[in-house]
CSV table of C-alpha atoms in Angstrom, one decimal:
chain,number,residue,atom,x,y,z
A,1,UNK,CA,0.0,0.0,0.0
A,2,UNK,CA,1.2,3.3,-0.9
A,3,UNK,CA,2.3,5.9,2.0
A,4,UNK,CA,0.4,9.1,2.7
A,5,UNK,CA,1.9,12.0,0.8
A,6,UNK,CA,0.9,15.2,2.5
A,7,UNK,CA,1.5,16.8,-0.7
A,8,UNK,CA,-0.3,14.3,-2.9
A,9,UNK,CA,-3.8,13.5,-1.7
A,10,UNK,CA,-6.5,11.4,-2.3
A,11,UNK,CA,-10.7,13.0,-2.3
A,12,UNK,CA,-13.0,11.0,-1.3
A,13,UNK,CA,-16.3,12.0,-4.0
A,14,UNK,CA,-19.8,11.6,-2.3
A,15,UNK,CA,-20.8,8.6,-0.1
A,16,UNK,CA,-18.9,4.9,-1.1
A,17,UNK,CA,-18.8,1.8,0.4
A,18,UNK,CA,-18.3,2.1,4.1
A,19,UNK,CA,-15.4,-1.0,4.1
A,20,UNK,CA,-13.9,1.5,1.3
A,21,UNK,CA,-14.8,4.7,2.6
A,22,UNK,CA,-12.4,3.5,5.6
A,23,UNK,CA,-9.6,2.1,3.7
A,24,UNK,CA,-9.3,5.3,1.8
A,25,UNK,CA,-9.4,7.1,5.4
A,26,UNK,CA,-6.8,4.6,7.5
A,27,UNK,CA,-4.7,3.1,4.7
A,28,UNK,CA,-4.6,6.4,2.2
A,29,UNK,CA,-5.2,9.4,4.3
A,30,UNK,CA,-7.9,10.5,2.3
A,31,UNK,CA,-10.4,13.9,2.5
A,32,UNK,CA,-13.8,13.9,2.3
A,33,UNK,CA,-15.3,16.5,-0.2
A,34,UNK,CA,-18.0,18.3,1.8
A,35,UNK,CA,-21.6,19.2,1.1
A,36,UNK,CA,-23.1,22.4,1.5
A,37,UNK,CA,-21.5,25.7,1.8
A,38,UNK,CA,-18.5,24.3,3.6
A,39,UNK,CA,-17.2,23.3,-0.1
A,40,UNK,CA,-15.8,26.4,-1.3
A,41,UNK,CA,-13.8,26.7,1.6
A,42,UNK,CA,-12.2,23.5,1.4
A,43,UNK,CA,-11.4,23.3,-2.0
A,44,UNK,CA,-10.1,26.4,-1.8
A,45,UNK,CA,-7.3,25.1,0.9
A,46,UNK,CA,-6.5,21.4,-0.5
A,47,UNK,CA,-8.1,21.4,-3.8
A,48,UNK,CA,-4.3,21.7,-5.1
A,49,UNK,CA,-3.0,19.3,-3.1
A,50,UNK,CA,-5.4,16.5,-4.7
A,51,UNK,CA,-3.9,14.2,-6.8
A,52,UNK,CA,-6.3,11.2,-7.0
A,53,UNK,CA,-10.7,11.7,-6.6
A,54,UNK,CA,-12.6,8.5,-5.3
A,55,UNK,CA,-16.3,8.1,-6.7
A,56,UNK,CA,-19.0,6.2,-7.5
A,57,UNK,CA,-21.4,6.1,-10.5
A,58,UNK,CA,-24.2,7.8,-7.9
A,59,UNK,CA,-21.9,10.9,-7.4
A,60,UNK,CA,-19.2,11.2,-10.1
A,61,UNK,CA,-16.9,14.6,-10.5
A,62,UNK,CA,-17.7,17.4,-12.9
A,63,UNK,CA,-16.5,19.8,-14.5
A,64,UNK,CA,-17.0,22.5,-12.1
A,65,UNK,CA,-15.0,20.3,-9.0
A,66,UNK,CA,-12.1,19.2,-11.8
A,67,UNK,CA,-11.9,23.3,-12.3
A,68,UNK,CA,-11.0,23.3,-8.8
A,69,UNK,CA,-8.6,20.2,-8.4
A,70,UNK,CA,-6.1,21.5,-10.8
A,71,UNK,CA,-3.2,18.7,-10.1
A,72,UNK,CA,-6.3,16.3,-10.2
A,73,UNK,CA,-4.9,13.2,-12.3
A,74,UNK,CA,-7.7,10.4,-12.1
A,75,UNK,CA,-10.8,10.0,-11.1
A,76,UNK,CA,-11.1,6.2,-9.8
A,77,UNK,CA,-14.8,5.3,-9.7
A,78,UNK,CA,-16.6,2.7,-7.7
A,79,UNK,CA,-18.8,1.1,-10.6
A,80,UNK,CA,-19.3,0.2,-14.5
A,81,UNK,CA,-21.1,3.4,-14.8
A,82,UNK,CA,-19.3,6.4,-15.2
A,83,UNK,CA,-22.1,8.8,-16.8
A,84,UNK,CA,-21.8,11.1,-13.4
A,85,UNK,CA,-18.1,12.2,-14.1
A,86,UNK,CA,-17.4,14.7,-17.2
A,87,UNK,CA,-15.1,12.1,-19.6
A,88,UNK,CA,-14.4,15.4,-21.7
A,89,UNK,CA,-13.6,17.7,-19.3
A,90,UNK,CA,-11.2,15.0,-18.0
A,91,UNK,CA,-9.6,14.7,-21.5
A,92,UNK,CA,-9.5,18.2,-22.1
A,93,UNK,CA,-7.7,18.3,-18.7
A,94,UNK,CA,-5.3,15.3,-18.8
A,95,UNK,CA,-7.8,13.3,-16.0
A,96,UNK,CA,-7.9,9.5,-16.3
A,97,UNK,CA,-10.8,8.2,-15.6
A,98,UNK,CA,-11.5,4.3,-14.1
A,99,UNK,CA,-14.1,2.4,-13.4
A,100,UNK,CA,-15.0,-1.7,-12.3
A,101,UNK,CA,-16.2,-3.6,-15.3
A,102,UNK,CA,-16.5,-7.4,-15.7
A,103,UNK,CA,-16.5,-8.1,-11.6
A,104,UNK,CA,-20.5,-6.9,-11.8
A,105,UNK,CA,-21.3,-8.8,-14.9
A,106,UNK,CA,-23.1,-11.6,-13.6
A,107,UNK,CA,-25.3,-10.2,-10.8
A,108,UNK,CA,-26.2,-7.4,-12.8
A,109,UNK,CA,-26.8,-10.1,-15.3
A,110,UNK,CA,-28.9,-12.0,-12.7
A,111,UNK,CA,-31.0,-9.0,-11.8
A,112,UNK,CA,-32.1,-8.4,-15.3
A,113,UNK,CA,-33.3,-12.2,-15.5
A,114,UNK,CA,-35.1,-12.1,-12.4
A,115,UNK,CA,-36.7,-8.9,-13.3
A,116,UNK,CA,-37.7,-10.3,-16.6
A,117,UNK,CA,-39.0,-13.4,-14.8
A,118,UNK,CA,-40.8,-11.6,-12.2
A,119,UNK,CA,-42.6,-8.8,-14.3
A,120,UNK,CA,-44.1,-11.5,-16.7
A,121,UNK,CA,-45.2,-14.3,-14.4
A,122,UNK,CA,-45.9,-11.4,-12.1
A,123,UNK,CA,-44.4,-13.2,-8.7
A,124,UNK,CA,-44.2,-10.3,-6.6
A,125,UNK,CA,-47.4,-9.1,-7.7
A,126,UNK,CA,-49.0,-12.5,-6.8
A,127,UNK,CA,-47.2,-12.7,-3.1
A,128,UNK,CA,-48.8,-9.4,-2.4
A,129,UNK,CA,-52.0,-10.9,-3.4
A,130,UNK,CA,-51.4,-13.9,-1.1
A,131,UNK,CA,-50.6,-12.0,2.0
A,132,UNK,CA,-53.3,-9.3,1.2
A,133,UNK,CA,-55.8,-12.8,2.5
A,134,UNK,CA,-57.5,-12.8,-1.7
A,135,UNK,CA,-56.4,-15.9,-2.6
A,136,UNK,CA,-59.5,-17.7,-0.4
A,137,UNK,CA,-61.4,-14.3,-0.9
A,138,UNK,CA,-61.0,-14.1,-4.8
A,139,UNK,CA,-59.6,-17.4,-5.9
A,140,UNK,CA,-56.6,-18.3,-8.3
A,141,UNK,CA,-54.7,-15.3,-8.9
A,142,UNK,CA,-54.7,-14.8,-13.0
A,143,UNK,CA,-52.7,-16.2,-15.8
A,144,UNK,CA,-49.5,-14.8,-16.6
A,145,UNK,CA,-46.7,-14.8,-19.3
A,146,UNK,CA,-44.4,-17.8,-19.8
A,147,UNK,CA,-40.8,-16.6,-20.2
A,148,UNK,CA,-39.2,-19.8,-21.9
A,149,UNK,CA,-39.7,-19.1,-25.2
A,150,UNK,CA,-39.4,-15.6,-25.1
A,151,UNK,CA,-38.6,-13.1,-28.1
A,152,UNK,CA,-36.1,-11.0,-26.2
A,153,UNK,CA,-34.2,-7.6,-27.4
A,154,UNK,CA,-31.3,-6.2,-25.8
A,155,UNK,CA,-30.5,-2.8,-26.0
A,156,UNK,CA,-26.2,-2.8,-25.6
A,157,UNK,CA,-24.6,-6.1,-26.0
A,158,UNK,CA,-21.9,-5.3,-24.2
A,159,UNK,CA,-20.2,-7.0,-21.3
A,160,UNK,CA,-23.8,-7.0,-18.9
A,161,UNK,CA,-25.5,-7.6,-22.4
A,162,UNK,CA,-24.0,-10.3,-23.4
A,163,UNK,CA,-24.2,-12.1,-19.8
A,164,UNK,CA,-28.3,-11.5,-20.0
A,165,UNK,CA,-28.1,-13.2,-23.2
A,166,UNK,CA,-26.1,-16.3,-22.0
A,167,UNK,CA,-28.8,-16.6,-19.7
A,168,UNK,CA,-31.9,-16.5,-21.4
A,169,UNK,CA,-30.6,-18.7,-24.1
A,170,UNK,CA,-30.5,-21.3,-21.3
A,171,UNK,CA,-34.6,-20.4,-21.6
A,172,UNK,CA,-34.8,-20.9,-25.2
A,173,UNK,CA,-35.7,-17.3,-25.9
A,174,UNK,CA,-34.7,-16.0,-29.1
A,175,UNK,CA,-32.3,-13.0,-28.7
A,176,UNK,CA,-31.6,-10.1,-31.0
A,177,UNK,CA,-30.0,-6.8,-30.3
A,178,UNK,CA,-29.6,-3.5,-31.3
A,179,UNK,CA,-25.6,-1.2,-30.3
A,180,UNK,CA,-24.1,1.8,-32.1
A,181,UNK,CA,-22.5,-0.5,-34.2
A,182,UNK,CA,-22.6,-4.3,-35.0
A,183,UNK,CA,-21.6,-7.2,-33.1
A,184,UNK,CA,-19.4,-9.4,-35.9
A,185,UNK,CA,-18.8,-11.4,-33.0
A,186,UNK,CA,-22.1,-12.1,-32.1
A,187,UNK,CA,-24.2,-14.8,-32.8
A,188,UNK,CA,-27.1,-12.6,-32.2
A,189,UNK,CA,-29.4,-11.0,-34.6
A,190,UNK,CA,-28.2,-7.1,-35.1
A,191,UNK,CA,-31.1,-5.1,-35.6
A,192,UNK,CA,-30.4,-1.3,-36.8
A,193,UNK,CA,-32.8,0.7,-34.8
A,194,UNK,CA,-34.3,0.9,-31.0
A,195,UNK,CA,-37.9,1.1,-32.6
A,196,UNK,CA,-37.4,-1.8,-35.0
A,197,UNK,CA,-35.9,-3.9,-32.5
A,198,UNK,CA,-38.7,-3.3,-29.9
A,199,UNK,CA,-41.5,-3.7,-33.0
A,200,UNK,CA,-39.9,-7.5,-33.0
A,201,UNK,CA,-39.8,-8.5,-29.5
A,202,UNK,CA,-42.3,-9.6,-26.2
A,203,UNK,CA,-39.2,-8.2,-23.8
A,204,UNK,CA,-36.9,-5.1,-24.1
A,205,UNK,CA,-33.9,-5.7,-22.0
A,206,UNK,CA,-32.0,-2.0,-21.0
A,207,UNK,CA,-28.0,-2.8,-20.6
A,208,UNK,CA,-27.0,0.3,-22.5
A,209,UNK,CA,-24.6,2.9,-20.9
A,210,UNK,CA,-25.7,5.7,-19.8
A,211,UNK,CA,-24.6,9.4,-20.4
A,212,UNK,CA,-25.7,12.1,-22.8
A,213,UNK,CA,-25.1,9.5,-26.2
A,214,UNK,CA,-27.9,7.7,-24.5
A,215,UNK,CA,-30.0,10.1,-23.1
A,216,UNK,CA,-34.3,8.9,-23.4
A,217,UNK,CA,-32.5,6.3,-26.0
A,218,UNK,CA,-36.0,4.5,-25.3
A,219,UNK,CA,-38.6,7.1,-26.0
A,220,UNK,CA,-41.9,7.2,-26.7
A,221,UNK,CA,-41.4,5.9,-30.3
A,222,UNK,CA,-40.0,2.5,-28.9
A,223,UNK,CA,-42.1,2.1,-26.3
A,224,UNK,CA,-45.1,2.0,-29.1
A,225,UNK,CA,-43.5,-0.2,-30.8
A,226,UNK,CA,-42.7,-2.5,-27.9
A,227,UNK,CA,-46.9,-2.5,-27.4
A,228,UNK,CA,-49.2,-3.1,-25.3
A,229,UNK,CA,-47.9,-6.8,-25.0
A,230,UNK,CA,-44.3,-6.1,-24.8
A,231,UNK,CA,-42.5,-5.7,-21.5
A,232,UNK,CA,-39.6,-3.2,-20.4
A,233,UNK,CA,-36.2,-4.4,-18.3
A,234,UNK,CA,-34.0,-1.9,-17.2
A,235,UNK,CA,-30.8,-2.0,-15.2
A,236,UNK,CA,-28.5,0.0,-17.1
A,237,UNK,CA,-29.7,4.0,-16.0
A,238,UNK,CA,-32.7,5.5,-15.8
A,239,UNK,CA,-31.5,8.3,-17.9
A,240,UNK,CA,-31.6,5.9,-20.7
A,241,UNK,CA,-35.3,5.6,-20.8
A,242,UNK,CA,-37.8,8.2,-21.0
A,243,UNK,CA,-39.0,7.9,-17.6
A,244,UNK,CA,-42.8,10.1,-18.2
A,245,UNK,CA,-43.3,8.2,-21.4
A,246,UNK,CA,-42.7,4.8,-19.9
A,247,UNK,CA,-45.3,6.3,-16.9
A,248,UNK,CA,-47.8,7.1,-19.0
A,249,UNK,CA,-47.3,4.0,-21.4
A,250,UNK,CA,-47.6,1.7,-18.7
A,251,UNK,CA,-50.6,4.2,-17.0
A,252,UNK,CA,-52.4,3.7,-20.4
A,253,UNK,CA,-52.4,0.6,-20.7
A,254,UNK,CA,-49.6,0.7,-23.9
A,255,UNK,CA,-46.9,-1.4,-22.3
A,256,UNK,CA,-48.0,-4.7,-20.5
A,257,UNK,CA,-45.3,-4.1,-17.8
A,258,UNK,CA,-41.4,-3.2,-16.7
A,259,UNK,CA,-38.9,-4.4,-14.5
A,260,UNK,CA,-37.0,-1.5,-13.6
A,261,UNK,CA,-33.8,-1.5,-11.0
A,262,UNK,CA,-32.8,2.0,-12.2
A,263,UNK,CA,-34.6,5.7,-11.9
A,264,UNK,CA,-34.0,9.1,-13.3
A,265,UNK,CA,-33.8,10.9,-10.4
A,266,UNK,CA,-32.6,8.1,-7.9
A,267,UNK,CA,-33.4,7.6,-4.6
A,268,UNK,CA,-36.7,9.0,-6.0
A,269,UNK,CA,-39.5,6.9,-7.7
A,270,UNK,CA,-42.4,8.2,-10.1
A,271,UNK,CA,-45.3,7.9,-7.2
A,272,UNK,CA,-47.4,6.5,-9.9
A,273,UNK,CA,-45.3,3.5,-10.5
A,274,UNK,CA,-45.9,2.3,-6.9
A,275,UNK,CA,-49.3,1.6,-7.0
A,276,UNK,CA,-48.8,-0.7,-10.5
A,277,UNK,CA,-49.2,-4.8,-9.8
A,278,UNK,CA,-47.6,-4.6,-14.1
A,279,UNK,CA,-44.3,-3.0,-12.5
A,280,UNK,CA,-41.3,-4.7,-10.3
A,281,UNK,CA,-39.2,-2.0,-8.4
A,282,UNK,CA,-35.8,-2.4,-7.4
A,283,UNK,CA,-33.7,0.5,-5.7
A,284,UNK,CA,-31.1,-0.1,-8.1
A,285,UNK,CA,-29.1,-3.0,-6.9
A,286,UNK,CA,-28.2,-4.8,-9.4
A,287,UNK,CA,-24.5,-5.4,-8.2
A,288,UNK,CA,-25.7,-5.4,-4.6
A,289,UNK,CA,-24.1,-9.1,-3.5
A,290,UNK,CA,-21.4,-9.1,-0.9
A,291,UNK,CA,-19.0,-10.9,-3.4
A,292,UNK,CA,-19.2,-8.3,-6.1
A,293,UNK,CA,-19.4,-5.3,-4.0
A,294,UNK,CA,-16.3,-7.0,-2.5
A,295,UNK,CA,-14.3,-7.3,-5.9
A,296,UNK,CA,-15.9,-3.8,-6.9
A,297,UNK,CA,-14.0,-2.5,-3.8
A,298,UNK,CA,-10.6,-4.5,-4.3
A,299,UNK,CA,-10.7,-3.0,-8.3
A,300,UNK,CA,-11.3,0.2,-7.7
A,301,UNK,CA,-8.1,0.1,-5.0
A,302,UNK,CA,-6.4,-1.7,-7.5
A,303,UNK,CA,-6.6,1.4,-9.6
A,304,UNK,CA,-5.9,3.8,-7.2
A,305,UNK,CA,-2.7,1.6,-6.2
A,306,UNK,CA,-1.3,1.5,-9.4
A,307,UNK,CA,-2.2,5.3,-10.2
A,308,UNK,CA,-0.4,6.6,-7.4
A,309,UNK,CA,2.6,4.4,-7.9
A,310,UNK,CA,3.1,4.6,-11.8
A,311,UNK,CA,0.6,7.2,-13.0
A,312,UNK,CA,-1.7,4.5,-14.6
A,313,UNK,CA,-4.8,2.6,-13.7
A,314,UNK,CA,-5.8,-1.0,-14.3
A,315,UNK,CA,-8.8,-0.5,-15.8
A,316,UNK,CA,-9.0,3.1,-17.7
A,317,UNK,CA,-12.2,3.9,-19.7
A,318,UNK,CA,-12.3,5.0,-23.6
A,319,UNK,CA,-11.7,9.0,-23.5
A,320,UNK,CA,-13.3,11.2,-25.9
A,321,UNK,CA,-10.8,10.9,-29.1
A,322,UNK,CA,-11.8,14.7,-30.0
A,323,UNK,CA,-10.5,15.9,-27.0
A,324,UNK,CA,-7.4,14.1,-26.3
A,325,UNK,CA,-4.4,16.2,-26.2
């Protein structure tokens, strides 16, 4: 482990992990960024001396804090996601920027299939009906949707996309796909367009990046394609979807139901969503296991290790090629 560098320090971004939150603060003498108007003040007095920013996908850094962490050289973040922090303004300023892939792949992988599985055989809807005392009441609670079978499309078939579709092949669901670019890789059918690809499927599986490329990605258009018999699974961001046309879609009666693990404005739900039996609500823990929460931790120290020893990271993300120096 490195030594503390009174000269050299390490920011902790927003709230992390607490098992990582106190490694940074025993092991790496790190700061915590403050809320409120006690910010100014202290970026003012170390934001020179940081050298390293700690983050998660909740909180990221912008472009305002980087202005003000001039020897800032990375930004290790605690997640896949990296929408939150400002990729160009870190190019433009010589950041790096890290984050965790591949050690979340398979529970946020799981999530999505349980999501899918729960939304059309409608499990958690049918517990609540059990408990509620109906099933003696009202009898058999109603016919769902089998899964097996399934015509799924999967929005980004990339690391979390192509676990969800190992998975559901396992089901005997067909899978097609639709990314910025083909998949010669893949034995999946590429489909050129979010709207075509939703007009040929029963299930719309979000694993998509998030960020201002896919910003409402899934808007009304696709929605109405997907139908009023198609169903909505998203663990990738919320930002990705069109979260009042989804509301209103699923309101209406346009969309059979969704799965969702992710929301625009997290911790906060649409209040309408709450009272639907069609919807499954997750507050967004798709990678919430103790073993991957555990590697998430150990890669994201990994990173800051090796940044603060050679000036590199272990796992860097792609940096806007416009804006490289």
């Amino acid at each position: 482990m490195p030594t503390p560098d009174s000269t050299r320090r390490v920011l902790q971004v927003g709230p992390l992990k607490p098992s990582l939150a106190e490694t940074l603060r025993n092991t790496y003498d790190a700061l915590v960024l403050p809320d409120g108007s006690e910010r100014a003040a202290f970026l003012a007095e170390h934001g020179a001396r940081i050298h390293a920013a700690v983050t998660s996908g909740r909180t990221g850094v912008n472009a305002e804090l980087m202005a003000a962490l001039p020897n800032l050289g990375a930004v290790v973040n605690f997640g896949v996601g990296y929408d939150t922090t400002d990729v160009d303004a870190a190019a433009a300023s010589g950041v790096m920027v890290s984050n965790t892939p591949d050690v979340l792949s398979d529970c946020v992988a799981d999530t999505a299939v349980g999501l899918l599985i729960d939304v059309l055989r409608q499990f958690s809807a049918a517990d609540r009906y059990l408990r509620a005392g109906r099933w003696p009441a009202d009898g058999n609670y109603p016919l769902t949707h089998k899964v097996s079978g399934s015509r799924v499309g999967i929005i980004g078939l990339g690391r979390i996309g192509n676990a969800i579709a190992t998975r559901l092949t396992a089901f005997g669901c067909s899978i097609s796909y639709h990314n910025r670019n083909e998949r010669t890789d893949s034995p999946y059918e590429y489909v050129a367009s979010p709207v075509e690809l939703a007009r040929q499927v029963d299930v719309l599986v979000i694993a998509a990046a998030g960020g201002n490329a896919t910003r409402n990605l899934v808007d009304r258009d696709v929605l109405d394609a997907l139908g009023p018999n198609g169903y909505l699974v998203n663990i990738a961001r919320g930002s990705v979807v069109d979260e009042d046309a989804l509301v209103e879609a699923l309101a209406d009666g346009r969309l059979a139901g969704a799965g969702l693990d992710v929301f625009v404005d997290e911790p906060n739900v649409p209040e309408p969503l709450l009272t639907m039996d069609n919807v499954v609500l997750l507050p967004h823990v798709g990678s919430g296991t103790v073993e991957t929460r555990a590697a998430m931790e150990a890669l994201t120290l990994a990173n800051l290790d090796k940044f603060l020893q050679s000036g590199e990271l272990v796992t860097p993300v792609p940096m806007p090629a416009a804006s490289r120096g």
